[in-house]
Amino acid sequence: MSAVVEQASWLPVLALEDIPQMGARVLEGAPIGPVALFRSGDSVFALKDRCPHKGGPLSQGIVHGRQVTCPLHGWTIDLATGQATAPDVGCTGSLSVRVEGGQVYLLHAELARQP
Amino acid sequence: MDKMKLVVIGNGMAGIRTVEELLKLAPERYEITVFGSEPYPNYNRILLSPVLAGEQTVDDIILNSLEWYESNGIRLHLGRTVTRIDRARRQVVAADGTTEAYDRLLIATGSNPFLLPVPGNDLPGVISYRDIHDTQRMIEAAREYRHAVVVGGGLLGLEAANGLKLRGMDVTVVHLADWLLERQLDPVAAGLLQQSLEARGLGFRLSTQTTAILSDAAGRRVGSVRFRDGSEIAADLVVMAAGIRPNTALAEAAGLACRRGILVSDTLQTFDPRIYAVGECASHRGIAYGLVAPLFEQAKVCANHLAFMGIGRYTGSVTSTKLKVTGIDLFSAGEFMGGEGTEEITLSDPVGGVYKKLVLREDRLVGACLYGDTADGAWYFKLLREGRKVAELRDCLMFGESNIGDAGHEGHNRAMAMADADEVCGCNGVSKGAIVRAIQEQGLFTLEEVRKCTKASGSCGSCTGLVEQILMNTLGADYSETPAKKALCGCTDHTHEEVRKAIREHRLLSQQAVRAFLEWRTPNGCASCRPALNYYLMATWPHEALDDPQSRFINERAHANIQKDGTFSVVPRMWGGLTNPAELRRIADVAEKYRVPTVKLTGGQRIDLLGIRKEDLPAVWKDLDMPSGHAYGKSIRTVKTCVGDEHCRFGTQSSMKMGVALEKMLFGMYAPHKVKLAVSGCPRNCAEAGIKDVGVIGVDSGWEIYVAGNGGIKTEVAQFLCKVRTDEEVREYAGAFLQLYREEGWYLERTVHYVARVGMGAIRARIVEDAEGRKALYERLLFALRDAPDPWKVPEAAGVDRRQFSAVRLPGLAEGVMS
């Protein structure tokens, strides 16, 4: 395991190939609550799995470009920042992600945070 | 990369709209410089009349503030008129010597008022009506002087006359033609207009030619106007509003081809491909448009080309007219004068001040002229632009959209009659006042913009007509209507039809291929086009194109319906609404085992288990051991049946048997939208076949087939397709109709809208009259549905991604792992 990964207390959560291309998986069991892991190409993004609008599960939305559209009322959320796109206003928490050697890592400290 | 230099000559609505569109598409490509002769930033020229009438101020009508130019890095030369284009050196020179080099040049010089070539047309007090400066001179004149003569009884002239009258002047309108607004109204409507303007105190001299403008006794200023018949009237102010001419002097001097406007191609390029022209100065296919809607369409295409996207084409506009004189409602569009091969429907109530004329040719609305009651203007204009057949509406066409049935808006269908607090969009809770404010304060012109800004009509879309009416009433003449050609989504300019055609004719088998072939703007589409393309591919190339589950809405991906709390509902299929004790027992066991909080009967004669966790779905399916009900898909949902002749004493046909046969035939059928059927065993029609996509009603001698009914947003009664004798014929006709819809419908278009778009006549021709075509359609349907896998029973074969049903568990966060 590389030095970078060890230093920052990155947790391996799943393999990149376990996330469907232009799709998502849900990570459960973290204090912060359910986390949605999105894949767009070889980039992975992690957001709290709650739409800022009415709490819809973003992990169930359609992924396009670097955005996801919430399945409940169609808000579109930026995968990198968690910000809703205009005219909607709102933001869901985004988490740092590292992909190395086909493995996806999240930061222990961010997952351990209380919601 | 060095930025290219774009110089814009003309700081008006067309030029700046193009810049705005360009900034949206390619904000970094150009260094932009704008020249404007007037000392103001871009303002809304349409609203000069309300300014003249004292209803708005100059500040109200500014569209782009000076800060806007600055924050977008645009160099703005105000009050500087470009006098020369040097094409060889690729630079423009202004009167004060300012010189700017360009890589691309945009000419948006607008138009000049036409000054009557009569003696005295240069006297002080003779002005045109074109810009803020003219408006201010008129306001000043109205303070000091009494008699005003407006030459020209067109839109601009009447608006000027009305404004001057409101500012206290005695106004006479002199008009060469026999009736007012001869290019917008027929004589009857014009007569009503004239009456009502006369009631406001305006004077008119029609069929009158102005021959001279004479000075006052002191020779300092205009004093009177003389006409061909020798008569004269007093005039302290003469407003020339006898038409406009495209401002082409600059382009002509630079050697660009001009003929009543600078000649431009469908990409808005002049004969010099580095130079573009948009707006009133441009002549496209022989037409120089003077209204704002076409200018905006041009701006869009021009910006697209400037941004090197090169996929837009401007093919001309259909325009409509509305006069901005408060309290007077008139509307006209298309061939309102009628003519060869046309028929007219008129309604005339001269005492009530209402006149309506609709012009039809070959069952299509081609023109409309409304006076006094223009509430349906937007609707007529829509019918006209779409060019769809209106034969079936003909009886009630004159009485407006509200008469063809409406629901869901508390019966509101006239925007004008609504109070500001009234709700327009019931899905997103948007009031009329909020929409009007957004239009005025944010300078919105199109339905698309209103939707983006307020969300009104953005969800179910049933209030679209109402929002269009509000736009039209708020903006007056120049609202930019939704283009007749509607793009599939923001990723492309191609329509649904064009996309379907390309997939069919070029044998495109994947979304990637479609997006590459049609030059999509986004690498992998958006939430609107991904499901649409996926459906089009699957429907066009069954058993060949590959399904992409990630392009399907969650319900079709998880084969269950997502609920507001993220749980799912499960509806097992009960063929024709029939079940048995064993199935009911299994359903009851599942409900207990998985602690299903709600068990409900659906409208489609089935049982809904609500509140199931996603992880439990595969186990629930297995335990139920029933086929998927597809209650979650843009697909065949249910076939509702009545009891029929097996038990019912009135029954004439075996409706249950027929319903089960149809439902089995259609199993796994995806469509542009959901599809519901019903079969009744006698004309009492207990299965409510009259509001289904396909309704079948048994009669003694066979079956009647109805299509394109709808019980949803707007109740629509299904239309009679034909009567057949045998069960096999029912399957063939119903199947052929549904296959036609599958092949030609636009994604998310219900059968009712599909049939309204193509016309019931066309459906009959394809399904009833063309036996060979019908059989071919039927066969294509059966081929597409051959071996349709049940996603609940064989998820792998149905392409269900099983990974979605198990969440990733975090491995031992508590232990803190590595540090």
CSV table of C-alpha atoms in Angstrom, one decimal, chain B residues 50 91 94 111 130 142 144 146 171 181 209 260 379 466 475 503 513 560 628 697 699 711 725 738 763 768 784:
chain,number,residue,atom,x,y,z
B,50,PRO,CA,-45.1,51.7,-22.1
B,91,GLN,CA,-11.0,45.8,-38.7
B,94,ALA,CA,-15.8,54.3,-35.7
B,111,SER,CA,-33.2,49.2,-38.8
B,130,ARG,CA,-37.2,54.3,-32.8
B,142,ALA,CA,-46.1,66.6,-25.2
B,144,GLU,CA,-45.1,72.0,-24.5
B,146,ARG,CA,-50.8,70.5,-28.2
B,171,VAL,CA,-53.6,63.2,-31.8
B,181,LEU,CA,-52.9,47.7,-39.2
B,209,GLN,CA,-51.6,60.6,-48.4
B,260,ARG,CA,-33.7,44.7,-48.4
B,379,TRP,CA,-53.3,28.2,-28.4
B,466,LEU,CA,-51.4,28.7,-19.2
B,475,LEU,CA,-44.6,40.6,-23.0
B,503,ILE,CA,-31.3,5.6,-35.4
B,513,ALA,CA,-23.1,5.9,-31.7
B,560,ALA,CA,-40.1,-1.6,-8.4
B,628,SER,CA,-43.6,-8.7,-12.6
B,697,ILE,CA,-65.7,-3.2,-25.9
B,699,VAL,CA,-70.8,-6.2,-28.6
B,711,GLY,CA,-57.6,9.0,-17.3
B,725,ARG,CA,-65.3,-9.8,-35.3
B,738,LEU,CA,-49.3,-0.2,-30.1
B,763,ILE,CA,-53.9,6.1,-37.5
B,768,VAL,CA,-57.7,-0.1,-40.6
B,784,ALA,CA,-39.8,-7.6,-30.5
